[in-house]
Amino acid sequence: MRLRLRIGWVVFSLAGACAHPTTTASAPSPKHEAGSAKTPSKLDDLQAGLQALAHSDYAKARSLLERASAQGTQRTAALLALAQLDLATGRYEQAAAAIPEVEADTTLNAELRLVRVRALRATGKPDVGLALLQALHPADAPVAQLPPADRLLMGELLQELGRKDEAEAVLLTLIDDYNSDRIAENDVEGLGRIGRTAHLLRSPEDANEAYNQAELAGRASNQVLLWRAALFLAHHDPGHAEEVVSEVLAAAPHDSDALVYKARIVLEQAMDFDTARELVKEALASNPRNAGALAVLASVHLRDMQLAQADEALLRGLSVNPRDLELLSLRATREFLADDVTRFEGTKARVFELNPNYTQFFVSVGQFADWEHRYTEIVEMMREAVKRDPEDAQAHAELGINLIRAGSDADGVRSLQRAFSLDPYNVRVFNTLHLYERVIPTDYVFDAGTQFSWRYPRVESAVLRRVVPPLLEQAWQKFTRYYEYVPTTPVQVELYAERENFAIRTSGLPRTAIQGVCFGKTLAAMSPSREEFNLGMTVWHELAHVFHIQLSRGRVPRWFTEGLAEYETLVERREWRREQDPELFQALREGRLPKLGAMNQAFTHAEDVRDVTVAYYASSQIVKMLAEHYGRPKLRLMLALWGQGKTQDDVFQLALGKTAAELDAEVQDYLGKQLERYKTQFLPRERVGDRAALVQQLELAPRDVALRVRWALLQLQSGNADQALSAVNEALKIDAANPDALFLKAQIALGHGDATVAQATLQRLLDLGFDGYRTQLLRARIAAASEQLGDVKDALKKANAFDPNEAEAVFELLDFEQGDERIQGLSALADIDENRAETYRELSGLLLDKGDVAAALRVAESGVYADAESPAAHVQWARARWKSGDVRGAEFEFQSALACPGHEQELAEAKRAYEDFAKATGRRLRTLPPP
């Protein structure tokens, strides 16, 4: 039984197969084979040309269709197809031209009319296109008598022109066709048009149901599939959007619009700028004037703050269609990011002159304001958006999410509830409302304050209240002194026990890889209950961002604020440093670290999460260099200058008296000296790079040893050890002395349990002079497999000598160390691995036994920040404070130990230790109230 569409009536699921909204927003749709029917043995020029056009083989299609257009019986059909081809390839003026022979054909005229109107629309003449459609019927004749495809296009044009009520009246005639059973159940294209119509009328459930029916009826056209992709993307479901776009590209791999959708999808899924740029390049190769492709290209440049390049893309697009609303919104975004208020307001006025209802303008600018930390301005924009269009669900959603980010939870939830009432299929809205209405009220507690407000998981609140506030109050005192600035208060600090809840709090979606985030006035982080990380380091880092973002008014570049927050942690505690010198050296050696003026790209163009961590580390080392060479006050001045709207180049010149190029040379020299030790040791390849590009490169250069080694490494990382060994052996046939191939072969042999081959291969590597930390670490592994313990220790010591900041060798050497030697090893490990709580506990105990109370105090405190909910960690700090004479502090930590949830054995031991303390000091035992 078919559903009757009633615009405005909605139920829960966006996907027809779901019964309720979920964090994925939709269920998989039925699948069918892409492509056309079996090709006949011989096709005439017209048939072959149409087939080539359908498969996006545009050069072949043009040749065949031009030939067919010279033939009498096929001429009109070929001319129509050539117009469609002109539209697909950006020859809009040719596509918009009248073709009398085709117009005289009553069968083909309707299709030509649609081509002409779309071409007029693409060149900024939707009003002319609308007039062409309206000329089809007398003014007093019902619009419903027009062909359905004409009515749908007319509705879209009216919406684009801001004539909302007229558009709705036209579009509702299509809905009436459906409700009156004038669309057959097997009419794939008709049902697809209903799906598009319902989407335009803001009824996503009806839209999706119509698309489901169309899909069951047969293979939909590429246009219908792309309409469906637009629906999925609008509701933050890039996974299902990718499914339908992939189906289009399987049939028409050079379809420009499909390639643009694919680019939008990869940006939505993973902010993969490099892939998006390649897809745009492909799209523009098919259609150099595709406005969507140029919009995506401009957006990538804007993310990188490459404003000149963004201008170029926008100019190209607007020269084709000067009234393209997305391109104009991106131009306004460029002016917003450059703090060009006058031009921004002018472009904004132009957008709303063209379409008073285009509140997507605010959403578009707001996405980039979010990227640049300008959260307060997002709230202001979204308030204007919902004032202009109270029925805009997306604007209400963005307003609600950003109000919550600003710490206005109650107002934010109200805006989200309004968004949900208008559109219950926005995944971010549903997830965030569920978190704030169902989870937080029962599972979390909130402590209001004047300087800070706090949200804790209820079962962890007793201990977290004793750890986090004192730490951040210390940070607050230091930061207000360093930056000579007091942020807006209260700063809201939120800790989340479940990663899914934390991810939804930060993005509305259930997955994220980060441990903490700052929104300018609020910060959120994981609690330590389920994951091993350093809570103290994380919240210190995020609070630093509060000062950076507010002092700079959100204008601070990403690389600088991340580097400066990392710098604040590394100067606060020795162990709060990243140890990624080898990765940084490799990035510099391979030319993967951008110049200082483009440093943001180290974050936006990272191939994987390892590249992002290197970007953090590189930024911290650059800021460290600036602090050492120019002084901390200059860092504060740079933030203030950004807050005045200065460009990055101006900030460098005014604060430091240097150009970006001069500073870049200084950075290169500084890092070169810092990383000197790696110039004389072997660092094996660890990165594979892009797999698709690697396959292509290997086809072009099959005897390139470096490429073969990368392929072997890819196989090994994918768990295909046999294929990896085969690839390595092929590489060694070409170059028997290649160090990367030898290293990989030794690794693979060890993994296969063949210590003899592993040892012989590694010895060959050493004989050739390729020694270093990784070589000696592998030597230790091989020796351990042969139970040659003396060689294990010797190799680990040599590895440590090559790189004292690498934790693995230090940790494994502990098996051979006792007494003072073990204390030294644990001390070294404690300084380079901030997450290993066991190290701090053992080391603080040994230091106390030795009588070094001052050192034990510092180490035990570090242990609490590494494992804030471990009773044993608090007991160790309590003992150290007791030994130092701080009885009150010791009592506080014994009580903190007993406030930790779980850990029954540790709690029993903590209770006995507290009782011993109370007996020895004559203090009364106190218990904390339950959370």
PDB file of N, CA and C in Angstrom, residues 20 71 108 116 145 175 280 300 337 386 430 482 484 539 613 640 687 735 756 774 794 810:
ATOM      1  N   HIS A  20      12.557   4.509  13.815  1.00  0.00           N
ATOM      2  CA  HIS A  20      12.797   5.647  14.695  1.00  0.00           C
ATOM      3  C   HIS A  20      14.142   6.262  14.324  1.00  0.00           C
ATOM      4  N   GLN A  71      22.225  13.800 -40.551  1.00  0.00           N
ATOM      5  CA  GLN A  71      21.383  12.790 -41.183  1.00  0.00           C
ATOM      6  C   GLN A  71      19.924  13.164 -40.990  1.00  0.00           C
ATOM      7  N   LEU A 108       9.834  16.349 -28.969  1.00  0.00           N
ATOM      8  CA  LEU A 108      11.131  16.717 -28.389  1.00  0.00           C
ATOM      9  C   LEU A 108      11.145  18.117 -27.795  1.00  0.00           C
ATOM     10  N   ARG A 116      16.982  24.332 -22.096  1.00  0.00           N
ATOM     11  CA  ARG A 116      17.189  25.771 -22.252  1.00  0.00           C
ATOM     12  C   ARG A 116      17.000  26.504 -20.930  1.00  0.00           C
ATOM     13  N   GLN A 145      -1.865  22.119 -15.243  1.00  0.00           N
ATOM     14  CA  GLN A 145      -1.945  21.544 -16.574  1.00  0.00           C
ATOM     15  C   GLN A 145      -0.576  21.447 -17.252  1.00  0.00           C
ATOM     16  N   ILE A 175       2.301  17.371  -5.590  1.00  0.00           N
ATOM     17  CA  ILE A 175       1.870  16.529  -4.466  1.00  0.00           C
ATOM     18  C   ILE A 175       0.427  16.084  -4.676  1.00  0.00           C
ATOM     19  N   VAL A 280      37.096  17.864  -7.600  1.00  0.00           N
ATOM     20  CA  VAL A 280      36.721  19.115  -8.255  1.00  0.00           C
ATOM     21  C   VAL A 280      37.487  19.279  -9.566  1.00  0.00           C
ATOM     22  N   VAL A 300      37.379  25.039   0.003  1.00  0.00           N
ATOM     23  CA  VAL A 300      38.637  24.430   0.454  1.00  0.00           C
ATOM     24  C   VAL A 300      39.681  25.518   0.686  1.00  0.00           C
ATOM     25  N   LEU A 337      35.833  36.482   6.876  1.00  0.00           N
ATOM     26  CA  LEU A 337      37.098  35.986   7.411  1.00  0.00           C
ATOM     27  C   LEU A 337      38.191  37.046   7.345  1.00  0.00           C
ATOM     28  N   VAL A 386      16.778  32.872  11.901  1.00  0.00           N
ATOM     29  CA  VAL A 386      15.453  32.404  12.338  1.00  0.00           C
ATOM     30  C   VAL A 386      14.456  33.560  12.411  1.00  0.00           C
ATOM     31  N   PHE A 430      18.730  15.427  16.685  1.00  0.00           N
ATOM     32  CA  PHE A 430      18.188  14.314  17.466  1.00  0.00           C
ATOM     33  C   PHE A 430      19.175  13.853  18.539  1.00  0.00           C
ATOM     34  N   TYR A 482      50.069  35.721  32.425  1.00  0.00           N
ATOM     35  CA  TYR A 482      50.829  35.646  31.171  1.00  0.00           C
ATOM     36  C   TYR A 482      50.204  36.516  30.079  1.00  0.00           C
ATOM     37  N   GLU A 484      47.744  38.826  30.455  1.00  0.00           N
ATOM     38  CA  GLU A 484      47.241  40.127  30.902  1.00  0.00           C
ATOM     39  C   GLU A 484      45.797  40.313  30.437  1.00  0.00           C
ATOM     40  N   VAL A 539      42.952  19.177  30.051  1.00  0.00           N
ATOM     41  CA  VAL A 539      42.148  20.343  30.448  1.00  0.00           C
ATOM     42  C   VAL A 539      43.007  21.603  30.527  1.00  0.00           C
ATOM     43  N   THR A 613      48.763  14.698  14.518  1.00  0.00           N
ATOM     44  CA  THR A 613      49.576  14.792  15.737  1.00  0.00           C
ATOM     45  C   THR A 613      50.925  15.432  15.436  1.00  0.00           C
ATOM     46  N   ALA A 640      46.670  39.577  20.400  1.00  0.00           N
ATOM     47  CA  ALA A 640      45.961  40.855  20.417  1.00  0.00           C
ATOM     48  C   ALA A 640      45.877  41.464  19.021  1.00  0.00           C
ATOM     49  N   ARG A 687      55.385   5.615   6.277  1.00  0.00           N
ATOM     50  CA  ARG A 687      54.180   6.128   5.613  1.00  0.00           C
ATOM     51  C   ARG A 687      54.009   5.478   4.245  1.00  0.00           C
ATOM     52  N   ASP A 735      67.391  -3.695  -6.095  1.00  0.00           N
ATOM     53  CA  ASP A 735      68.419  -3.012  -5.291  1.00  0.00           C
ATOM     54  C   ASP A 735      68.628  -3.815  -4.015  1.00  0.00           C
ATOM     55  N   THR A 756      66.465 -16.570  12.465  1.00  0.00           N
ATOM     56  CA  THR A 756      67.763 -16.688  11.768  1.00  0.00           C
ATOM     57  C   THR A 756      67.817 -15.759  10.564  1.00  0.00           C
ATOM     58  N   ARG A 774      65.485   2.680  15.500  1.00  0.00           N
ATOM     59  CA  ARG A 774      64.578   1.630  15.053  1.00  0.00           C
ATOM     60  C   ARG A 774      65.338   0.350  14.707  1.00  0.00           C
ATOM     61  N   ASP A 794      71.917  -4.964  25.343  1.00  0.00           N
ATOM     62  CA  ASP A 794      72.869  -4.147  24.592  1.00  0.00           C
ATOM     63  C   ASP A 794      72.146  -3.355  23.492  1.00  0.00           C
ATOM     64  N   VAL A 810      63.259   2.639  26.688  1.00  0.00           N
ATOM     65  CA  VAL A 810      63.391   2.940  28.123  1.00  0.00           C
ATOM     66  C   VAL A 810      62.527   1.986  28.939  1.00  0.00           C
TER      67      VAL A 810
END
